[in-house]
Short mmCIF file of C-alpha atoms in Angstrom, two decimals:
data_model
loop_
_atom_site.label_atom_id
_atom_site.label_comp_id
_atom_site.label_asym_id
_atom_site.label_seq_id
_atom_site.Cartn_x
_atom_site.Cartn_y
_atom_site.Cartn_z
CA MET A 1329 -12.31 -34.69 -21.34
CA GLY A 1330 -14.43 -34.41 -18.21
CA ALA A 1331 -14.68 -37.20 -15.66
CA SER A 1332 -17.87 -38.17 -13.90
CA PRO A 1333 -18.62 -40.33 -10.89
CA GLY A 1334 -20.06 -43.68 -11.76
CA LYS A 1335 -19.12 -47.15 -12.90
CA GLY A 1336 -15.39 -47.68 -13.03
CA PHE A 1337 -14.60 -44.91 -10.55
CA PRO A 1338 -13.77 -45.77 -6.95
CA SER A 1339 -16.50 -44.89 -4.47
CA LYS A 1340 -13.88 -44.97 -1.74
CA LEU A 1341 -10.33 -43.70 -1.94
CA ILE A 1342 -7.60 -44.47 0.52
CA PRO A 1343 -6.29 -41.23 2.03
CA ILE A 1344 -2.52 -41.00 2.23
CA GLU A 1345 -1.58 -39.55 5.61
CA VAL A 1346 1.81 -37.90 5.99
CA PRO A 1347 2.13 -37.09 9.68
CA PRO A 1348 1.79 -34.77 11.35
CA HIS A 1349 -0.18 -32.41 9.09
CA VAL A 1350 -0.93 -33.64 5.56
CA VAL A 1351 -3.67 -35.79 4.04
CA MET A 1352 -3.38 -36.52 0.31
CA LEU A 1353 -6.32 -37.65 -1.85
CA ARG A 1354 -5.42 -38.83 -5.34
CA GLY A 1355 -7.58 -37.15 -7.94
CA ILE A 1356 -10.24 -39.19 -9.73
CA GLY A 1357 -10.28 -38.97 -13.53
CA TRP A 1358 -9.31 -35.45 -14.60
CA ASP A 1359 -9.35 -34.10 -11.05
CA SER A 1360 -6.17 -32.79 -9.51
CA ASN A 1361 -4.90 -34.28 -6.30
CA ILE A 1362 -6.48 -32.60 -3.29
CA TYR A 1363 -4.53 -31.95 -0.12
CA LEU A 1364 -5.69 -31.14 3.39
CA VAL A 1365 -3.30 -29.55 5.86
CA ARG A 1366 -4.59 -29.09 9.41
CA ASP A 1367 -3.35 -27.51 12.60
CA GLY A 1368 -5.77 -27.07 15.48
CA GLU A 1369 -9.03 -25.44 14.46
CA GLU A 1370 -7.71 -24.27 11.09
CA ALA A 1371 -7.19 -26.18 7.86
CA LEU A 1372 -5.89 -25.58 4.37
CA ILE A 1373 -7.26 -27.27 1.24
CA ILE A 1374 -4.85 -27.16 -1.69
CA ASP A 1375 -6.68 -27.39 -5.02
CA THR A 1376 -10.23 -28.67 -5.42
CA GLY A 1377 -10.37 -30.77 -8.58
CA ALA A 1378 -12.88 -30.10 -11.35
CA GLY A 1379 -15.89 -30.12 -9.04
CA ILE A 1380 -17.29 -33.35 -10.48
CA ASN A 1381 -16.24 -35.99 -7.93
CA TRP A 1382 -16.18 -33.64 -4.95
CA HIS A 1383 -18.61 -35.79 -2.96
CA VAL A 1384 -16.08 -38.66 -2.87
CA TYR A 1385 -13.47 -36.44 -1.24
CA THR A 1386 -15.85 -34.84 1.26
CA GLU A 1387 -17.18 -38.27 2.23
CA ILE A 1388 -13.64 -39.28 3.21
CA TRP A 1389 -13.01 -36.09 5.20
CA GLU A 1390 -16.28 -36.62 7.03
CA ARG A 1391 -15.85 -40.35 7.60
CA GLU A 1392 -12.31 -40.00 8.92
CA GLY A 1393 -13.03 -36.91 11.00
CA TYR A 1394 -10.34 -34.83 9.31
CA LEU A 1395 -12.39 -31.64 9.70
CA THR A 1396 -13.88 -32.32 13.12
CA ASP A 1397 -13.83 -29.12 15.21
CA VAL A 1398 -12.30 -27.11 12.35
CA GLU A 1399 -13.65 -23.55 12.35
CA HIS A 1400 -11.88 -22.01 9.35
CA VAL A 1401 -10.61 -23.40 6.03
CA THR A 1402 -8.47 -21.62 3.47
CA ILE A 1403 -8.72 -22.94 -0.08
CA PHE A 1404 -5.48 -22.31 -1.98
CA ASN A 1405 -5.28 -22.82 -5.74
CA THR A 1406 -1.83 -23.62 -7.11
CA HIS A 1407 -2.79 -22.25 -10.54
CA GLU A 1408 -5.62 -21.29 -12.84
CA HIS A 1409 -6.68 -24.51 -14.61
CA PHE A 1410 -10.17 -25.92 -14.19
CA ASP A 1411 -9.03 -29.35 -12.95
CA HIS A 1412 -7.59 -27.53 -9.92
CA VAL A 1413 -10.21 -24.81 -9.36
CA GLY A 1414 -13.51 -26.24 -10.63
CA GLY A 1415 -14.46 -27.51 -7.17
CA ASN A 1416 -13.89 -24.18 -5.40
CA LYS A 1417 -17.48 -23.06 -5.02
CA VAL A 1418 -19.04 -26.46 -4.37
CA LEU A 1419 -16.52 -27.15 -1.59
CA GLN A 1420 -17.09 -23.68 -0.18
CA ARG A 1421 -20.82 -24.35 0.01
CA TRP A 1422 -20.30 -27.81 1.54
CA LEU A 1423 -18.00 -26.42 4.22
CA GLU A 1424 -20.18 -23.43 5.04
CA GLU A 1425 -23.22 -25.71 5.42
CA ARG A 1426 -21.27 -27.31 8.27
CA GLY A 1427 -20.55 -24.01 9.94
CA ILE A 1428 -16.96 -23.73 8.70
CA GLU A 1429 -15.77 -20.31 7.56
CA VAL A 1430 -14.03 -20.36 4.15
CA SER A 1431 -11.46 -18.04 2.57
CA PHE A 1432 -9.81 -18.29 -0.85
CA ALA A 1433 -6.12 -17.68 -1.53
CA ALA A 1434 -3.91 -17.76 -4.62
CA HIS A 1435 -1.04 -15.94 -6.26
CA LYS A 1436 -2.30 -12.55 -7.42
CA ILE A 1437 -2.13 -13.57 -11.11
CA THR A 1438 -4.24 -16.66 -10.50
CA ALA A 1439 -6.57 -14.66 -8.25
CA ASN A 1440 -7.25 -12.11 -10.98
CA VAL A 1441 -8.05 -14.87 -13.49
CA LEU A 1442 -10.49 -16.52 -11.05
CA GLU A 1443 -12.20 -13.27 -10.17
CA ARG A 1444 -12.87 -12.32 -13.77
CA GLY A 1445 -13.68 -15.93 -14.77
CA ASP A 1446 -11.32 -15.95 -17.74
CA GLU A 1447 -12.42 -19.13 -19.53
CA GLY A 1448 -9.60 -18.76 -22.06
CA VAL A 1449 -7.06 -19.41 -19.29
CA ILE A 1450 -9.13 -21.56 -16.93
CA LEU A 1451 -10.05 -23.92 -19.81
CA SER A 1452 -13.31 -25.13 -18.28
CA TYR A 1453 -14.73 -25.72 -21.76
CA PHE A 1454 -12.36 -28.69 -22.08
CA TYR A 1455 -14.59 -30.34 -19.47
CA GLY A 1456 -17.90 -29.18 -20.91
CA ARG A 1457 -18.44 -26.91 -17.91
CA ARG A 1458 -18.48 -23.28 -16.88
CA PHE A 1459 -16.38 -21.76 -14.13
CA GLU A 1460 -18.22 -19.71 -11.51
CA PRO A 1461 -16.11 -16.58 -10.85
CA HIS A 1462 -15.58 -15.70 -7.21
CA GLN A 1463 -13.68 -13.33 -4.96
CA VAL A 1464 -10.21 -14.35 -3.78
CA ASP A 1465 -9.63 -13.05 -0.27
CA PHE A 1466 -5.85 -13.33 -0.19
CA LYS A 1467 -3.96 -12.28 -3.33
CA LEU A 1468 -0.45 -13.48 -2.60
CA GLU A 1469 2.99 -12.76 -4.01
CA ASP A 1470 6.27 -14.62 -4.01
CA GLY A 1471 7.68 -14.75 -0.49
CA ASP A 1472 4.36 -14.19 1.27
CA LYS A 1473 3.37 -16.49 4.12
CA LEU A 1474 0.11 -18.39 4.46
CA ASN A 1475 -0.72 -19.27 8.07
CA VAL A 1476 -2.72 -22.33 9.15
CA GLY A 1477 -2.91 -22.47 12.92
CA SER A 1478 0.70 -22.38 14.07
CA LEU A 1479 1.98 -23.50 10.66
CA GLU A 1480 3.53 -21.06 8.21
CA LEU A 1481 3.68 -21.94 4.51
CA LEU A 1482 5.89 -19.99 2.12
CA VAL A 1483 4.47 -18.94 -1.25
CA VAL A 1484 6.94 -19.72 -4.06
CA HIS A 1485 5.90 -18.23 -7.39
CA THR A 1486 6.87 -20.73 -10.10
CA PRO A 1487 5.60 -19.47 -13.49
CA GLY A 1488 5.90 -21.77 -16.47
CA HIS A 1489 2.91 -24.10 -16.54
CA THR A 1490 0.81 -20.95 -16.16
CA ALA A 1491 1.75 -17.39 -15.31
CA GLY A 1492 0.29 -17.66 -11.83
CA SER A 1493 1.58 -21.12 -10.92
CA SER A 1494 2.84 -21.22 -7.34
CA CYS A 1495 4.09 -23.78 -4.85
CA LEU A 1496 3.67 -23.85 -1.09
CA TYR A 1497 6.64 -24.79 1.12
CA LEU A 1498 6.13 -26.01 4.68
CA ASP A 1499 9.03 -26.46 7.08
CA ASP A 1500 7.83 -27.08 10.65
CA GLY A 1501 11.35 -27.73 11.93
CA LYS A 1502 11.05 -31.50 11.53
CA HIS A 1503 9.32 -32.02 8.21
CA ARG A 1504 9.84 -30.18 4.91
CA VAL A 1505 7.23 -30.54 2.19
CA MET A 1506 6.50 -28.75 -1.08
CA PHE A 1507 3.09 -28.62 -2.74
CA THR A 1508 3.89 -28.16 -6.41
CA GLY A 1509 0.63 -28.07 -8.36
CA ASP A 1510 1.50 -28.85 -11.99
CA THR A 1511 4.94 -27.24 -11.93
CA VAL A 1512 6.74 -30.53 -11.29
CA PHE A 1513 5.72 -34.16 -10.95
CA LYS A 1514 7.58 -37.38 -10.29
CA GLY A 1515 9.78 -37.65 -13.39
CA THR A 1516 8.19 -34.91 -15.45
CA VAL A 1517 6.73 -31.39 -15.53
CA GLY A 1518 3.53 -29.62 -16.45
CA ARG A 1519 2.98 -28.72 -20.10
CA THR A 1520 3.74 -25.19 -21.27
CA ASP A 1521 1.76 -25.06 -24.52
CA LEU A 1522 -1.48 -23.77 -22.95
CA PRO A 1523 -2.39 -20.08 -22.47
CA THR A 1524 0.19 -18.17 -20.32
CA GLY A 1525 2.58 -21.17 -20.39
CA ASP A 1526 6.30 -20.41 -20.81
CA GLY A 1527 9.01 -23.05 -21.19
CA TRP A 1528 11.91 -20.76 -20.30
CA ALA A 1529 10.11 -19.53 -17.18
CA LEU A 1530 9.44 -23.14 -16.18
CA ARG A 1531 13.13 -24.01 -16.37
CA GLU A 1532 13.98 -21.04 -14.16
CA SER A 1533 11.29 -22.09 -11.70
CA LEU A 1534 12.63 -25.64 -11.53
CA GLU A 1535 16.17 -24.41 -10.96
CA ARG A 1536 14.89 -22.33 -8.08
CA LEU A 1537 12.91 -25.23 -6.59
CA ALA A 1538 16.02 -27.41 -6.70
CA ARG A 1539 17.59 -25.16 -4.06
CA PHE A 1540 14.98 -26.12 -1.46
CA ASP A 1541 15.47 -28.99 0.98
CA VAL A 1542 12.35 -31.14 0.67
CA ASP A 1543 11.43 -34.47 2.25
CA PHE A 1544 8.24 -34.93 0.23
CA GLY A 1545 6.98 -33.18 -2.88
CA PHE A 1546 3.21 -33.24 -3.35
CA PRO A 1547 2.27 -32.65 -7.01
CA GLY A 1548 -1.03 -31.78 -8.61
CA HIS A 1549 -1.35 -35.24 -10.21
CA GLY A 1550 0.19 -38.64 -9.60
CA GLY A 1551 2.23 -39.92 -6.70
CA TYR A 1552 4.33 -37.94 -4.26
CA ILE A 1553 8.00 -37.19 -4.88
CA LYS A 1554 10.49 -38.68 -2.41
CA ASN A 1555 13.87 -37.93 -3.99
CA TRP A 1556 13.35 -34.21 -4.49
CA LYS A 1557 16.74 -33.00 -5.69
CA GLU A 1558 17.43 -36.11 -7.76
CA ASN A 1559 14.04 -35.81 -9.42
CA LEU A 1560 14.62 -32.19 -10.37
CA SER A 1561 18.19 -32.82 -11.49
CA GLU A 1562 17.05 -35.59 -13.85
CA ILE A 1563 14.26 -33.44 -15.28
CA LEU A 1564 16.57 -30.47 -15.85
CA ARG A 1565 18.96 -32.72 -17.78
CA TRP A 1566 16.42 -33.45 -20.51
CA LEU A 1567 14.34 -30.27 -20.35
CA PRO A 1568 15.14 -27.93 -23.29
#
């Protein structure tokens, strides 16, 4: 199930810029989407893919100058699956080689899984790989805030796809965006039949997300969500 760089995979992706803060890179193969949020000398990377095509994403950041003069990056994982966390350590090393300080953040449930390297939940064996356990500096809970420069992102715990699944909500007064991981996509939701998945919990999470005012939803895979409430309303109509 793993993807590898090579023939048939794009050597160059087109970054999707959503002013004033967000750069979206569509994941290659099995990789999750990867998001960069920047304010001043600080940046946030949301999910890291499976760590296979990482060089394509870093080439874009470098070429476009997205990390120029950045001094600190926080890597936030929306949940525990390998296609979202497998690139954690390789991106940490790449950033630190450029003199950028790196911290890791996740909901406390996800953080505990990553620290103990629980392959049964991370599912790295699906990709023929091993996950390298690492410390998570910020173990967050529902309602906590994650600061990036002057920006403040709200942690919204949304169990269902996994027990630790969480979204990040950014409202800067002009723009309102939600980073959803695999909790919700355009027209569908993340599966609940993998370890720690829970269909009833997912429904409750979606009902909660529907109460937020969102201009753009940025999911873990696929295209961004423009009609937030309509999208959730349609999904909740057919979801058991």
